[in-house]
Coordinates of C-alpha atoms and ligand atoms in Angstrom, one line a residue:
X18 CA -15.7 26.4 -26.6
X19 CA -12.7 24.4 -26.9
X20 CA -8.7 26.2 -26.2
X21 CA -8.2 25.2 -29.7
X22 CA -11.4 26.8 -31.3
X23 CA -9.0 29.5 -33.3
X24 CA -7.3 26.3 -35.5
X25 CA -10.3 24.1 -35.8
X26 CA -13.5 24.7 -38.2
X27 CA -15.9 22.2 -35.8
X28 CA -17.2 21.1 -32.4
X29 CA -15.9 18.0 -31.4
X30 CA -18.5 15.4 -31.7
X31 CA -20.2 14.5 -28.4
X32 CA -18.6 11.2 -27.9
X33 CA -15.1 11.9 -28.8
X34 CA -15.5 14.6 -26.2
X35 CA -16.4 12.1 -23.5
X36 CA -14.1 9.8 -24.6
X37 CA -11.6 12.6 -24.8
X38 CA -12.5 14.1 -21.6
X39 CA -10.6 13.1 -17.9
X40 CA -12.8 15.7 -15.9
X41 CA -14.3 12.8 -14.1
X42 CA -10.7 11.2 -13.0
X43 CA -8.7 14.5 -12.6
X44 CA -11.2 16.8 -11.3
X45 CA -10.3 15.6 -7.7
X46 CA -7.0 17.7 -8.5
X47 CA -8.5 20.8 -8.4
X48 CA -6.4 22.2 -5.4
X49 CA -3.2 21.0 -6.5
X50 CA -4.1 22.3 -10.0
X51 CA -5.1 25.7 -8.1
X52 CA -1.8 25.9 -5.8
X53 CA 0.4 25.3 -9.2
X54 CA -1.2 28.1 -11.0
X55 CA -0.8 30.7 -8.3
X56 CA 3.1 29.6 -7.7
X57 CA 3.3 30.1 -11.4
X58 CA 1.4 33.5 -11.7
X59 CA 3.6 34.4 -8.6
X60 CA 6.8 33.9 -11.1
X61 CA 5.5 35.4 -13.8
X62 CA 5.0 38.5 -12.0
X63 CA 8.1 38.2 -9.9
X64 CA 10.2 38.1 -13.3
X65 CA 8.0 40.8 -15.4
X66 CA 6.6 38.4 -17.4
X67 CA 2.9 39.2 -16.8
X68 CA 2.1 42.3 -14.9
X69 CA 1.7 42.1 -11.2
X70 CA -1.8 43.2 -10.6
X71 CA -3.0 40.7 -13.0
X72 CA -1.0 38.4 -10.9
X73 CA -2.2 39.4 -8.0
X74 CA -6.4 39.9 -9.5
X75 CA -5.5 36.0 -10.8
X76 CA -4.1 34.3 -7.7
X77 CA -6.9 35.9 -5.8
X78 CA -9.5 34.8 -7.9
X79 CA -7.8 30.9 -7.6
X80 CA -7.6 31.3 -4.0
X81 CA -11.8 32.0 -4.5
X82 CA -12.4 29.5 -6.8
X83 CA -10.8 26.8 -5.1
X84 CA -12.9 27.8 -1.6
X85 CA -16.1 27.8 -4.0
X86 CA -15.2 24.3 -5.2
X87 CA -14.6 23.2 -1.8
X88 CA -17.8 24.5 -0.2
X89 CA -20.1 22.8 -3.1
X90 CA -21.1 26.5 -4.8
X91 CA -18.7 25.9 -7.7
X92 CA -19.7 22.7 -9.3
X93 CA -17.1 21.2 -11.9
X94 CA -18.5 20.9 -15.1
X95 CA -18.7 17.4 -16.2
X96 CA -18.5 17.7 -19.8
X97 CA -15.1 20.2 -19.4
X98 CA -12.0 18.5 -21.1
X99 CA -10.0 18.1 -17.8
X100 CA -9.9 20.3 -14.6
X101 CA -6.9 22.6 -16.2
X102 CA -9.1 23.9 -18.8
X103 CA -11.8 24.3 -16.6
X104 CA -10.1 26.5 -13.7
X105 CA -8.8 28.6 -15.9
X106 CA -12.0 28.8 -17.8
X107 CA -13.8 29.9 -15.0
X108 CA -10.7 32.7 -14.1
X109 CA -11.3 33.9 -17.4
X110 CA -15.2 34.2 -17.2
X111 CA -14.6 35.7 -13.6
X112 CA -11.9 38.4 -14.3
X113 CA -11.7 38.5 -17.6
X114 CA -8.5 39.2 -19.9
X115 CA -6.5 39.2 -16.8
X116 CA -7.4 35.2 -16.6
X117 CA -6.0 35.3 -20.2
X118 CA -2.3 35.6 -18.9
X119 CA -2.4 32.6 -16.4
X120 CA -1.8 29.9 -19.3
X121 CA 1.4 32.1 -20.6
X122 CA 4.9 30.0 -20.7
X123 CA 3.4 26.5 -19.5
X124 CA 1.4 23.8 -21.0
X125 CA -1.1 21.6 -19.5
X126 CA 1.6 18.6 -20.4
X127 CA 3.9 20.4 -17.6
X128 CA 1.0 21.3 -15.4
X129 CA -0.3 17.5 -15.8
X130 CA 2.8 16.1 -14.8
X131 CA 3.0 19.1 -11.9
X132 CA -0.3 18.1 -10.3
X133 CA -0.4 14.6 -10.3
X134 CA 3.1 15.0 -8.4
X135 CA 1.1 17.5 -6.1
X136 CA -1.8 14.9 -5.4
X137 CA 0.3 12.0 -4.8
X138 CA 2.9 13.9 -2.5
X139 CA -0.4 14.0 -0.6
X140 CA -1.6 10.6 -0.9
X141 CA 1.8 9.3 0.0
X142 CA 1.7 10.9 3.7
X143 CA -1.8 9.5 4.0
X144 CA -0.9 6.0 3.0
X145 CA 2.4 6.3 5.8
X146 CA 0.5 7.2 8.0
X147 CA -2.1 4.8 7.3
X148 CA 0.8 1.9 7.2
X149 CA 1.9 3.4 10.8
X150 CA -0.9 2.7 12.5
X151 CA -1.4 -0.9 11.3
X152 CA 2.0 -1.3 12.5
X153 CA 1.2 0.1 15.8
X154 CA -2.1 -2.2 15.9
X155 CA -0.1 -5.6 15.0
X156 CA 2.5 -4.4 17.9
X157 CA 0.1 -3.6 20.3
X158 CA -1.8 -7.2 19.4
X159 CA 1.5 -9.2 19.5
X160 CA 2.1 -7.1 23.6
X161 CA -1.4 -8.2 24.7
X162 CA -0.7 -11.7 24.4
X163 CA 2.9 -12.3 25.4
X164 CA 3.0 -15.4 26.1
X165 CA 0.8 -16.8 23.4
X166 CA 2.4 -20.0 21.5
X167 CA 1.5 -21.3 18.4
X168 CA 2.7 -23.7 15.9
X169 CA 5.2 -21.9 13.4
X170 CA 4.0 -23.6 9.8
X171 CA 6.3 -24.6 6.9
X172 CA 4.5 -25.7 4.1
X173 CA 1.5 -25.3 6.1
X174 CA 2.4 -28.4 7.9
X175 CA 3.6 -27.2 12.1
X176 CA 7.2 -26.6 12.3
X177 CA 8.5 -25.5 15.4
X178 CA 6.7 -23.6 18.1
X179 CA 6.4 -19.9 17.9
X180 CA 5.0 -16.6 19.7
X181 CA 2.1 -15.4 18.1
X182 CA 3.8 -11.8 19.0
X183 CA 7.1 -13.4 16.7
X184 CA 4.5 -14.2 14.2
X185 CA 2.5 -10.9 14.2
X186 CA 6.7 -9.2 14.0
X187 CA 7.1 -10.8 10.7
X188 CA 4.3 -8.7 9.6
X189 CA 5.7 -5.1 11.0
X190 CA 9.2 -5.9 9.3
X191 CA 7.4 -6.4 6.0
X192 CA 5.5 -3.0 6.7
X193 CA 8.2 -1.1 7.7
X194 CA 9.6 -1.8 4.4
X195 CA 7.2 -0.9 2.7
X196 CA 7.2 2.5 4.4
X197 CA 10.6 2.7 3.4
X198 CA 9.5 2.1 -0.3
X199 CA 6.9 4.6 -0.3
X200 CA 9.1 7.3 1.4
X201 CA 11.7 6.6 -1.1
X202 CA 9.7 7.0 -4.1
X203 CA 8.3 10.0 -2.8
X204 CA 11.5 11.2 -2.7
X205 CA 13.0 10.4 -6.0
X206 CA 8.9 12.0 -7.4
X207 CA 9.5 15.7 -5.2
X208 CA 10.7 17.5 -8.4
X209 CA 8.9 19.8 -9.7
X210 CA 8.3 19.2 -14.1
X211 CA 6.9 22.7 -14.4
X212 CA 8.8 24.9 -16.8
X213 CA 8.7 22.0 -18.8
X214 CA 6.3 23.5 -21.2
X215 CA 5.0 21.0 -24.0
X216 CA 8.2 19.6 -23.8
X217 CA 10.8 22.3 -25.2
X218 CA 10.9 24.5 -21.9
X219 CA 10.0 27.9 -23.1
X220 CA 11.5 31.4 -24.5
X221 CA 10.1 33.3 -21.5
X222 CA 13.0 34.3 -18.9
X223 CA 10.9 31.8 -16.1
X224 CA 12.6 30.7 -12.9
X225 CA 11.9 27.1 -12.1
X226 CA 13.9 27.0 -9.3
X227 CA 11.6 29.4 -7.6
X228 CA 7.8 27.5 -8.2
X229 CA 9.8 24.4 -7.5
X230 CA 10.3 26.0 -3.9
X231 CA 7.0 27.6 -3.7
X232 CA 5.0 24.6 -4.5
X233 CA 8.0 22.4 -1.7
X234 CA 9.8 20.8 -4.4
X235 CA 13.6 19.5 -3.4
X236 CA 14.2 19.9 -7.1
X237 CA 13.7 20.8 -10.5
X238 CA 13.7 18.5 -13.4
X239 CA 16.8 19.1 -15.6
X240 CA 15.5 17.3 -19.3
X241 CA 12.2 19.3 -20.2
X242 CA 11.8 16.2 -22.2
X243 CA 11.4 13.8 -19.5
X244 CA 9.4 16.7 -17.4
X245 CA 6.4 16.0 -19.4
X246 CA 7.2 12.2 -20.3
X247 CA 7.8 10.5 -17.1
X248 CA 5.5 8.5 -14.8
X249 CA 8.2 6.7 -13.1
X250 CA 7.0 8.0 -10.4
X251 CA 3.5 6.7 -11.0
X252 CA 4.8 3.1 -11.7
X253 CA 7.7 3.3 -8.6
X254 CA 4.5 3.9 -6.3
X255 CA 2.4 1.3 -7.8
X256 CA 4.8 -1.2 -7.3
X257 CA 5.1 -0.4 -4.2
X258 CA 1.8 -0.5 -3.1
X259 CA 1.1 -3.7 -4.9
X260 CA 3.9 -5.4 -2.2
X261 CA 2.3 -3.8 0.3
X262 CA -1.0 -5.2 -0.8
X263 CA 0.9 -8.4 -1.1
X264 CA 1.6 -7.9 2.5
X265 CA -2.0 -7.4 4.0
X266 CA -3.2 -10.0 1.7
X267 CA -1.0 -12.7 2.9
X268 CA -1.8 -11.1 6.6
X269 CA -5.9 -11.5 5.4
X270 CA -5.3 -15.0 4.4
X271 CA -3.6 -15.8 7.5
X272 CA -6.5 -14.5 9.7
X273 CA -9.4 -15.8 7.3
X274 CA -7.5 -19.4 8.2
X275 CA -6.8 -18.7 12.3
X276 CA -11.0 -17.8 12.0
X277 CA -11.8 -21.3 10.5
X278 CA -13.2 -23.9 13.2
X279 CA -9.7 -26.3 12.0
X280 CA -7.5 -23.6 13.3
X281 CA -9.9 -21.0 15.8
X282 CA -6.7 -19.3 16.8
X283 CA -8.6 -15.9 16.7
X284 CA -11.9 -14.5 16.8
X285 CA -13.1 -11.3 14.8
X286 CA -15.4 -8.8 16.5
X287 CA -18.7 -9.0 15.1
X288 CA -18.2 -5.3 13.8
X289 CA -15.7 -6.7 11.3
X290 CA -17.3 -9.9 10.6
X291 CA -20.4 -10.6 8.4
X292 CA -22.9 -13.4 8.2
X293 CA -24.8 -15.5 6.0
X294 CA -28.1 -15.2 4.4
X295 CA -28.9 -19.1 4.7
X296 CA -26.6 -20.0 7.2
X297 CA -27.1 -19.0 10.7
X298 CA -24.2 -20.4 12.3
X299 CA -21.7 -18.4 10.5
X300 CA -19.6 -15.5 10.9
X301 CA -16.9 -14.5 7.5
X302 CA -14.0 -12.9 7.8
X303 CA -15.2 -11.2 4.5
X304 CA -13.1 -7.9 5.6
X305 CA -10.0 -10.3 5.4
X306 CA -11.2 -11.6 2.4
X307 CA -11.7 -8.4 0.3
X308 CA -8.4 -7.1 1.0
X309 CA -7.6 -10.5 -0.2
X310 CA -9.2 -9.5 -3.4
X311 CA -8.8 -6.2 -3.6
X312 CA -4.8 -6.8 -3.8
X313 CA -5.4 -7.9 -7.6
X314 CA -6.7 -4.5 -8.5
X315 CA -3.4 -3.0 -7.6
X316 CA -1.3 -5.1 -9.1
X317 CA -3.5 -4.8 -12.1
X318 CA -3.1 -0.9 -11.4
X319 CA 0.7 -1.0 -11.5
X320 CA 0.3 -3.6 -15.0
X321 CA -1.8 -1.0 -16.4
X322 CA 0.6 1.5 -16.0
X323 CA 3.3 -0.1 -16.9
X324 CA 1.6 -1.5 -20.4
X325 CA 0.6 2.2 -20.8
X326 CA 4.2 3.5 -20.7
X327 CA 6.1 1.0 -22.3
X328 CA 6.1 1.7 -26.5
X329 CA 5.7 5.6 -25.6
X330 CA 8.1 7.3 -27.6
X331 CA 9.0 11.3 -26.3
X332 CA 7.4 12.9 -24.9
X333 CA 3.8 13.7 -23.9
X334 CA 1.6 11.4 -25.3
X335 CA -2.5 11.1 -24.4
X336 CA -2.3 7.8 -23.8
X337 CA -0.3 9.4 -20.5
X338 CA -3.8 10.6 -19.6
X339 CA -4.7 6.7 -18.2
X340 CA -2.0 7.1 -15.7
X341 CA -4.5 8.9 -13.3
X342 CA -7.3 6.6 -13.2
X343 CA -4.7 3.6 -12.3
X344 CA -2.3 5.4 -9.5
X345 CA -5.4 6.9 -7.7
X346 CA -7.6 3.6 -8.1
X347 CA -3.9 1.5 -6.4
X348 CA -3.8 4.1 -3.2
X349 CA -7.7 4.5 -2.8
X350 CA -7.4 1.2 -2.8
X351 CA -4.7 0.8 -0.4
X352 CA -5.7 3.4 2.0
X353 CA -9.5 1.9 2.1
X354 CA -8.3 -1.9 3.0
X355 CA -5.6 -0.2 5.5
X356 CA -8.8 1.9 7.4
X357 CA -10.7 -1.1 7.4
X358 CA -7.8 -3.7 8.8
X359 CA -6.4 -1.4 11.6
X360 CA -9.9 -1.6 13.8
X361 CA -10.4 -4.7 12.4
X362 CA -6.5 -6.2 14.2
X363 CA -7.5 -3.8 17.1
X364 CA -10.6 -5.3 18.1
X365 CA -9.3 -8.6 17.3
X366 CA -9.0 -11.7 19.9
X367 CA -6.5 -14.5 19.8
X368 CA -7.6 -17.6 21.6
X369 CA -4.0 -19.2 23.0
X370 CA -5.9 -22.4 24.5
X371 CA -6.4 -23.0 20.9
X372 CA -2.8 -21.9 19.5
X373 CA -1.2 -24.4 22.8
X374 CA -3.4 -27.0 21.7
X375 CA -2.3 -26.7 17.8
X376 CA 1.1 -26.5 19.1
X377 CA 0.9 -29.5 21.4
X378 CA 0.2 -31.7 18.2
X379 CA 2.6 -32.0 15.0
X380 CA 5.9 -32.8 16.6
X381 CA 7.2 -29.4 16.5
X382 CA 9.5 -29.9 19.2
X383 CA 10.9 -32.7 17.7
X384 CA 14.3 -30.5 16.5
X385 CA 14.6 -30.1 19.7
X386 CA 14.8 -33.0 21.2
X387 CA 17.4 -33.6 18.2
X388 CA 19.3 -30.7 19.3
X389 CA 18.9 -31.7 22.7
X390 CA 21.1 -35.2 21.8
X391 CA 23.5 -33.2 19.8
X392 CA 24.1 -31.4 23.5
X393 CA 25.0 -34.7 24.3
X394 CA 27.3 -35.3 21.5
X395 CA 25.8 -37.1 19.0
X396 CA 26.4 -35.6 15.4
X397 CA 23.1 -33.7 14.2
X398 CA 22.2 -36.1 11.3
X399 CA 22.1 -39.3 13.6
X400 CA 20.4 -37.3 15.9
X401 CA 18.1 -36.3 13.7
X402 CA 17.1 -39.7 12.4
X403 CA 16.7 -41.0 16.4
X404 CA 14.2 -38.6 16.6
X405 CA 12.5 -39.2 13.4
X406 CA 12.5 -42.5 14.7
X407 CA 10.8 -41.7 17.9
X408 CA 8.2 -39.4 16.0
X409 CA 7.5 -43.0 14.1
X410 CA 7.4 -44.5 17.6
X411 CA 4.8 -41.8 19.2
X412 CA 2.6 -42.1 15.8
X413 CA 2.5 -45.8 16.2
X414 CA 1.3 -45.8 19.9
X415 CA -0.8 -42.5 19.5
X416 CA 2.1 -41.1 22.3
X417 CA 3.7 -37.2 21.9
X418 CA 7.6 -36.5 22.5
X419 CA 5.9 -35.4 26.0
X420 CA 4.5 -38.7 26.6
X421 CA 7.0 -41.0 25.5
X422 CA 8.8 -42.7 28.7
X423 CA 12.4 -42.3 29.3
X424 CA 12.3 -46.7 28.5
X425 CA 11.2 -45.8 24.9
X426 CA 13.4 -42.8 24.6
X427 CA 16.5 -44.7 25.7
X428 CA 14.8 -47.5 23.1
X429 CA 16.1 -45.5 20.3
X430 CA 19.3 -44.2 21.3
X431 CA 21.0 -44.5 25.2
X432 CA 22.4 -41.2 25.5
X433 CA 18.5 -39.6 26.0
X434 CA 18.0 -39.1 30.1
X435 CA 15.1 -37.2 31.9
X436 CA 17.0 -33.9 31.0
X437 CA 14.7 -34.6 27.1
X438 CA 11.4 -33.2 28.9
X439 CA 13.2 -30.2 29.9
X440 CA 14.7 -29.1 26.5
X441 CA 11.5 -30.1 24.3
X442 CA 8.7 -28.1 26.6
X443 CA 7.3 -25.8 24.4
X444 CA 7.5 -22.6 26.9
X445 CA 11.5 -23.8 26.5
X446 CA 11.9 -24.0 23.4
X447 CA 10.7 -20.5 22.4
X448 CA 12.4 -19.2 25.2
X449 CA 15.7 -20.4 23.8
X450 CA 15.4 -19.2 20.4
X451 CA 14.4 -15.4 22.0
X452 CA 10.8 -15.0 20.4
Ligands
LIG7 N1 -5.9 15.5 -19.4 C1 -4.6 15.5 -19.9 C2 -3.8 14.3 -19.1 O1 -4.4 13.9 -18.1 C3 -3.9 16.7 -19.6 C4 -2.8 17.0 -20.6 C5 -3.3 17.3 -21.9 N2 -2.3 17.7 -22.8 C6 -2.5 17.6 -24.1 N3 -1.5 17.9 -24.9 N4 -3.6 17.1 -24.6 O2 -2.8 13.8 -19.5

């Protein structure tokens, strides 16, 4: 039987009810749908509205179903409307008229907003922490191999020599911002929309300010309005889970190169690596490589949501009911690739024979050696083309800036003397730039 049975002559037909239906997305709600109806109930009876024994018959009846849901002895209906109507459904069957009072100055477009709030407060400290520990994994990686050095790429092409620990830094910065992102957004979403009603508040003499600090709200929203019609909050978090998805993808791509023969900078334990059902030489970094992937399903999460919202006029609006499947599928998402990278960078090897060998090739010193006759006083851009001209030198005689004799140096330009090997050793070089 359907809330609205009283106004409507007819069952809704069996496919508009599926297609109406969100049990399947929102039925992993159920606590935080449970928690917001016994801080409401708790309200109610605190300001007379309802009677306190109903209250009190109704929040321990919650308390009960939500433990019977838990333990598998409840089992969610899957052709209910949503898991609102179906909690208090089952109150209703379990104590009766009591149950009937639950519903009384709210509307499942507050309650909606409410719980999805709820959830994601939830998902938001799982995710940080989540992001933590990758950061702590990429930190510990960078310590166990201090003294690792590898070409630093531009364009893909070597630059200038690096740590691998700098390298592996660049990744915790971008982390740790996006930590900061999430945190924020969680911020700006700990406001509690219930009271909101439909979307016109209500008549009853409710106090907001009190389920907003039962449920650990910081806040109440002020417009009722924008209670029930805003998933900022939805979209703010998607966002920033797509950049952090940005982040481990461009991490994934980095590893799925270092694991190719050309580069073999690192090695992934066979745990996290798969193989080939022709090929038996190989071993895919296909961990590194679904993250990869999986980053387009997020930022097609946060498009979907932001599509959804944009020609919405006020204020609820079932179209508002996609918002679920996208914001859970974006930190599912996230939280799946970040429990599957953090073992996977754990158990990870570099290989720093290989990085030193990468780094001994490419020229990457060769600013060095340009700085190193700007020490001597030459202006940087004659400097600069000297050692361009050596690089043109060593590529002619198959030579390195290591190789070349101080005769072919002093070839070039006469102020170079046997102080050059000094300042373009690699160890040197990223010594004096303090990576
Ligand atoms: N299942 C709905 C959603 O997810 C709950 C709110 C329904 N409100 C309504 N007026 N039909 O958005």
């Amino acid at each position: 039987m359907k809330l609205w049975a009283g106004r409507f002559s007819k069952e809704a037909d069996k496919k508009t009810n599926d297609f109406n239906s969100s049990i399947a997305t929102d039925s992993r709600m159920y606590a935080q749908d449970i928690d917001g109806s016994i801080a409401h109930v708790t309200m109610l009876a605190a300001k007379g509205i309802i009677p306190q024994d109903d209250a009190a018959a109704i929040a321990a009846e919650l308390v009960q179903i939500k433990a019977d849901i838990a333990d598998g002895d409840l089992l969610i209906d899957p052709n209910a409307e949503d898991i609102h109507t179906f909690i208090e459904q089952t109150l209703t069957e379990r104590i009766g008229d009591a149950g009937k009072r639950l519903h009384t100055g709210r509307s499942r477009n507050d309650q909606v907003a409410l719980d999805v709030r709820l959830y994601l407060r939830d998902e938001c400290d799982q995710t940080l922490d989540l992001i933590k520990q990758l950061i702590k994994a990429l930190s510990e990686k960078g310590e166990e191999y201090p003294d690792a050095i590898m070409p630093g790429y531009t364009h893909l092409q070597r630059a200038q020599p690096i740590t691998f620990k700098a390298h592996l830094a660049a990744y915790i910065e971008m982390l740790t911002r996006d930590l900061g992102r999430v945190e924020d957004a969680k911020k700006r979403m700990n406001s509690s929309p219930l009271g909101s009603g439909a979307l016109a508040g209500t008549t009853y003499p409710i106090d907001r300010a009190m389920t907003a600090s039962l449920l650990g709200f910081d806040s109440y929203t002020k417009s009722t309005l924008d209670g029930v019609a805003d998933r900022d909050f939805c979209i703010e978090l998607a966002s920033a889970l797509s950049i952090c998805m940005v982040h481990l993808s461009r991490l994934c791509e980095e590893i799925i190169l270092w694991c190719s023969w050309e580069f073999k900078f690192v090695e992934l334990d066979d745990a996290f690596s798969t193989g080939s059902s022709i090929m038996p030489q190989k071993k895919n970094p296909d961990i590194a490589e679904l993250v990869r992937g999986k980053s387009g399903r997020v930022i097609g999460d946060l498009m979907t949501l932001l599509t959804v919202m944009k020609g919405l006029p006020l204020a609820y609006n079932k179209d508002m009911q996609e918002d679920k499947d996208a914001i859970f599928d974006a930190f599912d998402t996230v939280k799946i690739c970040l429990v599957t990278l953090v073992p996977m960078i754990e158990t990870m090897k570099a290989i720093p024979e290989n990085m030193r060998k990468a780094a001994a090739g490419g020229f990457i010193n060769a600013t060095d050696c340009a700085d190193y006759l700007v020490s001597k006083g030459l202006p940087f851009r004659d400097a600069y083309k000297a050692t361009g001209e050596l690089v043109a030198l060593c590529i002619r005689e198959g030579k390195t800036l290591e190789t070349l004799t101080i005769d072919e140096y002093k070839s070039v330009c006469e102020l170079f003397d046997n102080g050059v090997y000094e300042a373009i050793n690699l160890e040197n070089c990223v010594r004096r730039r303090g990576m």
